[in-house]
Short mmCIF file of C-alpha atoms in Angstrom, two decimals:
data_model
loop_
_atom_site.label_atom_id
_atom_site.label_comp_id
_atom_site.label_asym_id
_atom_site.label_seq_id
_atom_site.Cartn_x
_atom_site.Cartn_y
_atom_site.Cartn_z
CA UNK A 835 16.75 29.22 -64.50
CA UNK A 836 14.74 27.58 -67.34
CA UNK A 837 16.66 25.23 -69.19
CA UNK A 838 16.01 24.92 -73.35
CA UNK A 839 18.02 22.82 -75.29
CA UNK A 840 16.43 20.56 -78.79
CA UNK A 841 16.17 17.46 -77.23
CA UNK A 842 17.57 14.05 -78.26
CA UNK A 843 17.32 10.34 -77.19
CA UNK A 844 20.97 10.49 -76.64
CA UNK A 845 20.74 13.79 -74.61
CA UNK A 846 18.19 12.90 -72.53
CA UNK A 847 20.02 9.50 -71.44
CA UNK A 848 22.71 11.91 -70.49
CA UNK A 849 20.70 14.18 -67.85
CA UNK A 850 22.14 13.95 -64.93
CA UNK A 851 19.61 13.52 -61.36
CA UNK A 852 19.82 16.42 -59.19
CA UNK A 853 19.03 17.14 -55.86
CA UNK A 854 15.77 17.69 -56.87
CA UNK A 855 13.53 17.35 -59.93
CA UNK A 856 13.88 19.67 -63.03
CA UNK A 857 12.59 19.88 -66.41
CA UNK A 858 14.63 20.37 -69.73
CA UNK A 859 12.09 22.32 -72.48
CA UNK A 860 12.72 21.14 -76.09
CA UNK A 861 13.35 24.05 -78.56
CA UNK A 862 11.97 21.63 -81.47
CA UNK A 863 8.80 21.39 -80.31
CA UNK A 864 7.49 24.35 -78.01
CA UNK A 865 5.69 23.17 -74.99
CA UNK A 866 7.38 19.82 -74.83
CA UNK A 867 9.51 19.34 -71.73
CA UNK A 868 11.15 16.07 -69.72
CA UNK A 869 11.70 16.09 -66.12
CA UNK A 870 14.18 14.28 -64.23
CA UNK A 871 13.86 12.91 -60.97
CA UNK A 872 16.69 12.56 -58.06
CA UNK A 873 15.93 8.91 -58.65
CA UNK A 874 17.22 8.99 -62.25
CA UNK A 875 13.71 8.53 -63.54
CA UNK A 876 12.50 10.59 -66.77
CA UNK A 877 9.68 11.29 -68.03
CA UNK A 878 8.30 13.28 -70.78
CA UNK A 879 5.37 16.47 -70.08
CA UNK A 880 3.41 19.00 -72.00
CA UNK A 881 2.94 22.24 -71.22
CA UNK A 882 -0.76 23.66 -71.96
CA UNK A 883 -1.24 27.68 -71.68
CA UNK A 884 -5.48 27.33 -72.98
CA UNK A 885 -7.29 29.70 -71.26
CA UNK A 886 -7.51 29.98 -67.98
CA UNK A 887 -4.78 28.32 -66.02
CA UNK A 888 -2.21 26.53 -67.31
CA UNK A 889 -1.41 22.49 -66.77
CA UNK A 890 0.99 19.81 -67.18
CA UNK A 891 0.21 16.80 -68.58
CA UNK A 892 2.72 13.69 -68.27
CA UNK A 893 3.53 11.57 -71.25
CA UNK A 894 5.02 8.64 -69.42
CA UNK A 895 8.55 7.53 -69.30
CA UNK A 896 11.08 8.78 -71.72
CA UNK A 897 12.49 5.52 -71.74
CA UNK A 898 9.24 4.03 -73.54
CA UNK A 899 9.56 6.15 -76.11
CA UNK A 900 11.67 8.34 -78.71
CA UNK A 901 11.64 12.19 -78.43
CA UNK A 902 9.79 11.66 -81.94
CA UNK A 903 7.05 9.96 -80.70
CA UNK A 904 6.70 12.59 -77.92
CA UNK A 905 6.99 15.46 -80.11
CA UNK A 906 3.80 14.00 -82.28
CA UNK A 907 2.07 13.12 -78.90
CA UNK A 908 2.68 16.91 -77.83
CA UNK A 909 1.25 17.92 -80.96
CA UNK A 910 -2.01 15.75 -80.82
CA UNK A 911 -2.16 17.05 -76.98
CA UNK A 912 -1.82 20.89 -78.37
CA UNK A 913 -3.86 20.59 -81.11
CA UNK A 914 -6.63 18.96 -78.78
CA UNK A 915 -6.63 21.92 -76.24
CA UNK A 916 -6.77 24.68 -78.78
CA UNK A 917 -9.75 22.83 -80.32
CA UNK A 918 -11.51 23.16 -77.34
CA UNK A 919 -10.86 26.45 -76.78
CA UNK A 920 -12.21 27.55 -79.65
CA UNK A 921 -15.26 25.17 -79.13
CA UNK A 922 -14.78 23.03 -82.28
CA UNK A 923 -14.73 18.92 -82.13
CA UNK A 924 -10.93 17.84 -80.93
CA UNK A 925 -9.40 15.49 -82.77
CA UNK A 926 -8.55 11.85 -81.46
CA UNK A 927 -6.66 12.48 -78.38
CA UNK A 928 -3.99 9.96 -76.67
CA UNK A 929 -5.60 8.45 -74.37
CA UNK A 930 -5.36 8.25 -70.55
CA UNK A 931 -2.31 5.73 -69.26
CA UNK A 932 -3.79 3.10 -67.53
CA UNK A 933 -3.40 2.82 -63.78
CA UNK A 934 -0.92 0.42 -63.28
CA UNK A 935 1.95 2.04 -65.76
CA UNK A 936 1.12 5.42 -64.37
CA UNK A 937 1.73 4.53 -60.76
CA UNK A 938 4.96 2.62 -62.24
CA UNK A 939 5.97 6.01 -64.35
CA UNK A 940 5.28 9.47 -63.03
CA UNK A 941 4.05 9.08 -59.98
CA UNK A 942 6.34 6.09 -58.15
CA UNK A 943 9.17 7.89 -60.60
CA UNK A 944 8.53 11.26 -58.97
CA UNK A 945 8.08 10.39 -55.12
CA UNK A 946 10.31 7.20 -54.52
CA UNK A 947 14.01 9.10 -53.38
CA UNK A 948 11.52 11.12 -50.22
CA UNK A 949 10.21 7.92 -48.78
CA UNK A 950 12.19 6.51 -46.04
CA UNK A 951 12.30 2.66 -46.58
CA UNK A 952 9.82 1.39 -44.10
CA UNK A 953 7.54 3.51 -45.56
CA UNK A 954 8.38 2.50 -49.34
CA UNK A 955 7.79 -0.79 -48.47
CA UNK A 956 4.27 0.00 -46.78
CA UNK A 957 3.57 1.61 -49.69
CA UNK A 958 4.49 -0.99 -52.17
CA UNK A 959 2.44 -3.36 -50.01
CA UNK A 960 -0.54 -1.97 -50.99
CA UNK A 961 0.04 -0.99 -53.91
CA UNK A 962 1.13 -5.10 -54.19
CA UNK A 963 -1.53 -6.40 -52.39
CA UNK A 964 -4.55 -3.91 -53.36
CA UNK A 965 -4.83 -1.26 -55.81
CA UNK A 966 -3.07 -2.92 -58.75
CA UNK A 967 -5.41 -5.81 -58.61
CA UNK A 968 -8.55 -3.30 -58.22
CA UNK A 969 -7.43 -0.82 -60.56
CA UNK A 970 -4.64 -1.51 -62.37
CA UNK A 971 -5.70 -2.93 -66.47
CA UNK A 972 -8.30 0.51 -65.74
CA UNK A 973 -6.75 3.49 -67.69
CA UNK A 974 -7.28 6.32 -64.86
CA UNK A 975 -9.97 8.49 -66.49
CA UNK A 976 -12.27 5.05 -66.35
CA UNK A 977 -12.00 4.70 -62.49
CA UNK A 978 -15.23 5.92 -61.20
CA UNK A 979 -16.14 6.58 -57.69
CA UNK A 980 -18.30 3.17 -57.64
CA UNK A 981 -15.20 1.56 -58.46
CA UNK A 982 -13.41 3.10 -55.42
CA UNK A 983 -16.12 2.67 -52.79
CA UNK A 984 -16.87 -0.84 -54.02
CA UNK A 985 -13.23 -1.74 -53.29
CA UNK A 986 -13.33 0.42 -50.30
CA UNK A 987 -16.04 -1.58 -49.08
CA UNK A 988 -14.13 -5.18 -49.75
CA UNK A 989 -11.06 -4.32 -48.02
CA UNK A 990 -12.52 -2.35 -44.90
CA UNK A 991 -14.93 -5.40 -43.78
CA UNK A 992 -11.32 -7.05 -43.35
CA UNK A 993 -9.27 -4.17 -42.13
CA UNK A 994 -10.46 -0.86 -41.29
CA UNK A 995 -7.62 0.67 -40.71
CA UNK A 996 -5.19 -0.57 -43.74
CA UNK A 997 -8.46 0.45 -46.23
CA UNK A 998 -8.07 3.89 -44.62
CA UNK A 999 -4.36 3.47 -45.34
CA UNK A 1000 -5.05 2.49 -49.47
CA UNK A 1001 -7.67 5.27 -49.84
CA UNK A 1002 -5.33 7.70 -48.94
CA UNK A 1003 -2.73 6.39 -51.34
CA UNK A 1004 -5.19 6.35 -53.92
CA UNK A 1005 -6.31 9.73 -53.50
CA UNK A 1006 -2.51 10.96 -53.36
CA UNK A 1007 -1.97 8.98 -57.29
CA UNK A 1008 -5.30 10.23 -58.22
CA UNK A 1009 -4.62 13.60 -57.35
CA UNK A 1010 -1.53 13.56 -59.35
CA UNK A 1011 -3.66 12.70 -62.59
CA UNK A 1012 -5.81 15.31 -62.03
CA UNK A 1013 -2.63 17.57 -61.82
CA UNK A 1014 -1.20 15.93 -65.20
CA UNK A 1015 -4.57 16.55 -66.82
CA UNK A 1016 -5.02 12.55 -67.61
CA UNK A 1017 -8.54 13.54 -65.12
CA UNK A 1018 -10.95 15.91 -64.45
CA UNK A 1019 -11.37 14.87 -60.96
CA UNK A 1020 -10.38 12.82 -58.34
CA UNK A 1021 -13.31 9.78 -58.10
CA UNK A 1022 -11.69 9.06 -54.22
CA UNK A 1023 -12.14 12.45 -52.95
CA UNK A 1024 -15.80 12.02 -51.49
CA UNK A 1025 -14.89 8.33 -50.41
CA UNK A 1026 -15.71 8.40 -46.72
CA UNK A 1027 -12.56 7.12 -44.39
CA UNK A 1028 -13.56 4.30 -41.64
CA UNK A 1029 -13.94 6.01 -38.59
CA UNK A 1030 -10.72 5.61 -36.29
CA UNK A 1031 -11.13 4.70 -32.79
CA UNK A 1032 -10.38 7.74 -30.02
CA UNK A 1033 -7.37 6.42 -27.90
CA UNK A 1034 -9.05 6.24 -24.79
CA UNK A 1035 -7.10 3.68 -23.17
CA UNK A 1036 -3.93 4.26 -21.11
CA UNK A 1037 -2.74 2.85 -17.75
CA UNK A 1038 -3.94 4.15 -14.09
CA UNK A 1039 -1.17 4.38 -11.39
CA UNK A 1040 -2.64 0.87 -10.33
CA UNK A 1041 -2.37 -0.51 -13.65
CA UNK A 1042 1.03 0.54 -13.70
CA UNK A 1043 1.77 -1.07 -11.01
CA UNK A 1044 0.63 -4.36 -11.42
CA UNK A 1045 2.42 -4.26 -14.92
CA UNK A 1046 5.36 -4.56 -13.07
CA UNK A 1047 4.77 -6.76 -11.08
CA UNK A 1048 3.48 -8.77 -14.10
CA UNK A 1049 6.55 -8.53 -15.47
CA UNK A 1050 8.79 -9.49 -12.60
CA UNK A 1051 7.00 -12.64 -12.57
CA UNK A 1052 7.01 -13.37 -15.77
CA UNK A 1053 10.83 -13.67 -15.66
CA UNK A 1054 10.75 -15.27 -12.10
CA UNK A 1055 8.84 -18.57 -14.62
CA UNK A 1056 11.36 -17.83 -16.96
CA UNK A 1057 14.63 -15.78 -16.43
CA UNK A 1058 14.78 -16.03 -20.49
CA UNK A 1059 12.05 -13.46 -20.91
CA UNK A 1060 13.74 -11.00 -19.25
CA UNK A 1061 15.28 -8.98 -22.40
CA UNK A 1062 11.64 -8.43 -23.57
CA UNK A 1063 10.39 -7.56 -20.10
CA UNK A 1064 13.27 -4.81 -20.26
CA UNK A 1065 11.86 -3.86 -23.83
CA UNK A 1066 8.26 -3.12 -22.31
CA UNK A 1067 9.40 -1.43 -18.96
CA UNK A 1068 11.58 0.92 -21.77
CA UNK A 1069 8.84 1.58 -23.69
CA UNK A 1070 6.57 2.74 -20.27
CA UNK A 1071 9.68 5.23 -18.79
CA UNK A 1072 10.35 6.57 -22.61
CA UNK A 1073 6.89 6.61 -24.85
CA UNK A 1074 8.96 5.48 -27.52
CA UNK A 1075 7.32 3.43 -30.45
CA UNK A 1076 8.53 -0.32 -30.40
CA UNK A 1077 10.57 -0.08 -33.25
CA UNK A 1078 13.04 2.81 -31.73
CA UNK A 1079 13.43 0.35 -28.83
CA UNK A 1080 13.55 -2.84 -30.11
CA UNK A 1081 16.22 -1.60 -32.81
CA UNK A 1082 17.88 0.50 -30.48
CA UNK A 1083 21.62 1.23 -31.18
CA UNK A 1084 24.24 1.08 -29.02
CA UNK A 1085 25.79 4.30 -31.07
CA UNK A 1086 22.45 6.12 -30.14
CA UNK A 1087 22.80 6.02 -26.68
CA UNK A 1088 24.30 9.25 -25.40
CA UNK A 1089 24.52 9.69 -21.58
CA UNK A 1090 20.93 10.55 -20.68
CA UNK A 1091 19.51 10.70 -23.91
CA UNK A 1092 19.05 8.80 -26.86
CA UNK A 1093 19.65 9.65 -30.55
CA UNK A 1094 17.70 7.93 -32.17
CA UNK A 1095 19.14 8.12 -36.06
CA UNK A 1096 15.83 6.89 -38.03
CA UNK A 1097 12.46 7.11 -36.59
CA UNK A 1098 9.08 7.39 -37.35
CA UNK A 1099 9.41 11.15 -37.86
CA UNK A 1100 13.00 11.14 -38.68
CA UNK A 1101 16.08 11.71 -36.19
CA UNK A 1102 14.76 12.84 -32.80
CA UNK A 1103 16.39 13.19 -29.29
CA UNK A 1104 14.58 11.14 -26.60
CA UNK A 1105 15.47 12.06 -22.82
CA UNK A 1106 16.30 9.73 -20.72
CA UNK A 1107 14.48 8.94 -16.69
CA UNK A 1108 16.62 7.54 -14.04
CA UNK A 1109 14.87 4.64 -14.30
CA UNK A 1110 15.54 4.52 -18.31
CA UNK A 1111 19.03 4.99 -17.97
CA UNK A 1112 18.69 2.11 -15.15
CA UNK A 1113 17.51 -0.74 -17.76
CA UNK A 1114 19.61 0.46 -20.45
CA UNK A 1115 22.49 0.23 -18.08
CA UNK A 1116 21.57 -3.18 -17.26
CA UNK A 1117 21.95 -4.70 -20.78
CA UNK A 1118 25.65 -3.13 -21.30
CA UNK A 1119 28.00 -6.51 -20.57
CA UNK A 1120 31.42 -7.60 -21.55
CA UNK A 1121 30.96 -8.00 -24.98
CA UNK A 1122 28.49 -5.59 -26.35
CA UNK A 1123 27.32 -5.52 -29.93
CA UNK A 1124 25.61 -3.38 -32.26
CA UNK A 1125 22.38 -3.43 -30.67
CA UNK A 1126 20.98 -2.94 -27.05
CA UNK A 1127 18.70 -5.69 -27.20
CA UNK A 1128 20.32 -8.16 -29.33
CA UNK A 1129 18.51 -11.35 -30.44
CA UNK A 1130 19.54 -14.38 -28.83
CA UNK A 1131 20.05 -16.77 -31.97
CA UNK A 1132 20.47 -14.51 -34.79
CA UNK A 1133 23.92 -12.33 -34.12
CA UNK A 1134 24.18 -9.09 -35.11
CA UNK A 1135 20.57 -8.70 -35.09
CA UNK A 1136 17.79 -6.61 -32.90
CA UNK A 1137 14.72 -9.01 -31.00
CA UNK A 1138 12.60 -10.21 -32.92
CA UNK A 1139 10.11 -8.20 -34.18
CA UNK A 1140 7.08 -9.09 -32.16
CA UNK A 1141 7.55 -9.41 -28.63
CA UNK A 1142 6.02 -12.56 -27.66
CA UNK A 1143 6.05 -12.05 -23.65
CA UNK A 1144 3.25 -9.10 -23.94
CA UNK A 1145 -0.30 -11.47 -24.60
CA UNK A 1146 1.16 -13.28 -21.13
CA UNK A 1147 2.43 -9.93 -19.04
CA UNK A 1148 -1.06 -8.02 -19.95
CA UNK A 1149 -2.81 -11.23 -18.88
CA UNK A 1150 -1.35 -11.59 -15.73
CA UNK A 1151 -1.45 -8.11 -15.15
CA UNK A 1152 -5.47 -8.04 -15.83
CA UNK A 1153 -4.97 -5.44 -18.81
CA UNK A 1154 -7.35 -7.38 -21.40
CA UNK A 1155 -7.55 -4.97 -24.79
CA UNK A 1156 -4.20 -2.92 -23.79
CA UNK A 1157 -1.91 -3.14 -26.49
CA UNK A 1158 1.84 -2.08 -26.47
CA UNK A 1159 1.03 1.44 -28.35
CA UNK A 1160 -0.56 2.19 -25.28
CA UNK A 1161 2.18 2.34 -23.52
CA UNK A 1162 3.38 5.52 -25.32
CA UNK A 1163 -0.20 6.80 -24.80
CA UNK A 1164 -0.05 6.30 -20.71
CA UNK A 1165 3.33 7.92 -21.28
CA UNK A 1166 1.75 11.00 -22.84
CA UNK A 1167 -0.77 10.76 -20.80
CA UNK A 1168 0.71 10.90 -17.52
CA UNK A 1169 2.61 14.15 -18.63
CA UNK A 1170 -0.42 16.00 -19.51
CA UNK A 1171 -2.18 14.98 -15.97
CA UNK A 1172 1.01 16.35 -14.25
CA UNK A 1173 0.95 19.85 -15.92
CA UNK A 1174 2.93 19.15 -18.52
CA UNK A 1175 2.55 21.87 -21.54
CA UNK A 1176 1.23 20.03 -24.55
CA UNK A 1177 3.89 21.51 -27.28
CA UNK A 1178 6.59 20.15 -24.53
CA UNK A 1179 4.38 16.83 -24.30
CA UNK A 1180 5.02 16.66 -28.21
CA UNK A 1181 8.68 17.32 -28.31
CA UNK A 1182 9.04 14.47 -25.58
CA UNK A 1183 7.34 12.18 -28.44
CA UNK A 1184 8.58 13.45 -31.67
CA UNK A 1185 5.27 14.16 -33.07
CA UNK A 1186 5.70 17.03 -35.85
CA UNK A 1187 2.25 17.82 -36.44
CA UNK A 1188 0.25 19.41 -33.23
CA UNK A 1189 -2.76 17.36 -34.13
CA UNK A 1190 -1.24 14.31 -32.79
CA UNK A 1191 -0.13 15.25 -29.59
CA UNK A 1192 -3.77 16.86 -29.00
CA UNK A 1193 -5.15 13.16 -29.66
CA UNK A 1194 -3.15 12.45 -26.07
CA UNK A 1195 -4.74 15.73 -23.99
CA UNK A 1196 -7.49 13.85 -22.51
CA UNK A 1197 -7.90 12.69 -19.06
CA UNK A 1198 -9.84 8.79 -18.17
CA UNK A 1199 -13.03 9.11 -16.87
CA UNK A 1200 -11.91 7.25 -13.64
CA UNK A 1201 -9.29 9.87 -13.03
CA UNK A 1202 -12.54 12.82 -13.42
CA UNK A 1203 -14.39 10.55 -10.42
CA UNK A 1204 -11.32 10.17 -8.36
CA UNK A 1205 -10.66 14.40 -8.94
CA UNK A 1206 -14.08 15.41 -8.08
CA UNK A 1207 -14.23 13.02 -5.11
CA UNK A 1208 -11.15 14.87 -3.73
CA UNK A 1209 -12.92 18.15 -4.61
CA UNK A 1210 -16.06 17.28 -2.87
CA UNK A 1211 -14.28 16.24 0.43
CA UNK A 1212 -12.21 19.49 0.51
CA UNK A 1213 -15.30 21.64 0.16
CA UNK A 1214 -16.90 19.96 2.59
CA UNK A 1215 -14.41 20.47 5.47
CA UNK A 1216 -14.56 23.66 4.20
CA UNK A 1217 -18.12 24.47 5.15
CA UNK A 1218 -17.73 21.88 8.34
CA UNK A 1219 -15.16 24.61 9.63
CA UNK A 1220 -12.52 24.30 12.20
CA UNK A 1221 -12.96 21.78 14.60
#
């Protein structure tokens, strides 16, 4: 249902957030419309119908300014497009917000309640530590692609993967002032990502092996180590990520599975091996708390967040370059060499999006020698025939 009503700075304090974001059109000044976020956010938008398809643009925050202001902004906006149209000179226009306040107020305003909170506070990160320093005192109709690939540059020669990260943010704000009509179009979009490397890496039945027995010596030196030993062998029987096992919940263990309430791709039921339900049994003692793997010295809190023990384990174990992600990737891995169907494969992982499971359908090149070796010797006692 549309909603009209002649708007007021006292009525539009008193919109209430919904469950999702809706716009109230004034009656006072056709066209002229403020949406409200679930956050509580507002922000005022025109309405253009030239010809040809029709557009939003934002205004900003209704909190910056009176419904007077906007309605004389709206105006100037209309009058603008209809010049055009007709192919006469516009008059002055209001110009484009710059980068900083528009990321602040619609776009942050609009997205911020559908993040989860580890991903806000990626977000804000960069936003922190990169594109408001590049970009930000720029109004966004003066960021040009040289800007974007010159920064591009900067940040990948220190890390390829967190510049792939920003560029993708900054296409997702740009695209939303192309949508808002503040730019024509989006000077990221031909900005070449870094290439990612191809997970080729993942443990060989050998390898696997001498991780544990990597491990078990590890706490032999030092029985203290063992909680994080438990962590790794966890993270092998489950292909969990490291946060869903370091931060693992005593209320999300169920029997043989685990309920995880929060992961990367939201809640998701991981099934549990004997030998996962072994090590989780072995933590349970007298007094448990809130977490399976509780941190020594802080209480009520998980491990800490890096797990020191793996640089030592992977050396001992003579798996230089493995990290703990791969892990989950021998895990995924292992089920595809066994016959396991990939869309099962992805359930097992949690992965929402086929794409990623397919990165994990690939098979070590030692593996292909030991296979065809086997191959070869059966065919030829084949054509030796029976003794």
């Amino acid at each position: 249902m549309i909603r009209r009503k002649r708007l007021t700075d006292g009525g539009i304090l008193r919109l209430k957030p919904g469950g999702k974001e809706y716009t109230v059109w004034d009656t006072a000044a056709p066209g002229l419309g403020v949406r409200v976020w679930p956050s509580g956010s507002r922000g005022y938008v025109v309405l253009l119908r030239p010809p040809g398809p029709s557009r939003r643009v934002s205004l900003g925050s209704a909190m910056l300014k009176t419904i007077h202001e906007a309605r004389r902004e709206c105006l100037l906006i209309q009058l603008e497009g209809n010049a055009a149209a007709a192919g006469a000179a516009p008059p002055p226009g209001i110009p484009a917000p710059l980068f900083r306040d528009f990321v602040a107020d619609p776009w942050m305003a609009a997205r911020r309640g559908r993040w989860k909170p580890s991903t806000l506070r990626g977000i804000e990160s960069l936003l922190r530590s990169q594109l408001l320093p590049a970009f930000g005192d720029l109004p966004v109709d003066r960021i040009a692609r040289a800007d974007v690939d010159a920064w591009f540059d900067r940040f990948s020669a220190r890390s390829p993967g967190n510049a792939n990260k920003g560029l993708e943010l900054l296409r997702q704000i740009m695209n939303h002032a192309v949508n808002d009509g503040h730019v024509a179009k989006n000077p990221a979009r031909l900005t070449r990502a870094n290439p990612r490397p191809r997970l080729t890496r993942f443990l060989s039945a050998n390898e696997i092996a001498r991780l544990h027995e990597a491990l078990d010596a590890c706490v032999a030196e030092r029985p203290d180590r063992e909680m994080q030993a438990e962590i790794i062998r966890l993270l092998l029987y489950t292909g969990c990520r490291r946060s869903e096992i370091r931060d693992l919940r005593w209320s999300e263990v169920c029997g043989d599975t685990l309920r995880l309430a929060d992961s990367k791709t939201g809640p998701r039921t991981v099934f549990l091996s004997a030998d996962a339900r072994a090590v989780i049994e072995r933590q349970r003692t007298g007094q448990e708390g809130v977490y399976v793997f509780p941190s020594p010295v802080l209480p009520g809190r998980p491990l800490a967040k890096e797990l020191s023990l793996w640089p030592r384990v992977r050396e001992k174990a003579g798996l230089a370059g493995v990290r703990l992600h791969d892990l989950r990737h021998t895990y995924a891995s292992q089920a595809v060499m066994k016959g396991v169907p990939l869309p099962v494969v992805a359930r097992l992982l949690g992965h929402t999006e086929p794409r990623m499971t397919m990165r994990y359908a690939h098979v070590g090149d030692h593996e292909i020698v030991e296979a065809a070796e086997r191959i070869g010797q059966a065919i030829a006692r084949a054509l030796d025939g029976p003794d």
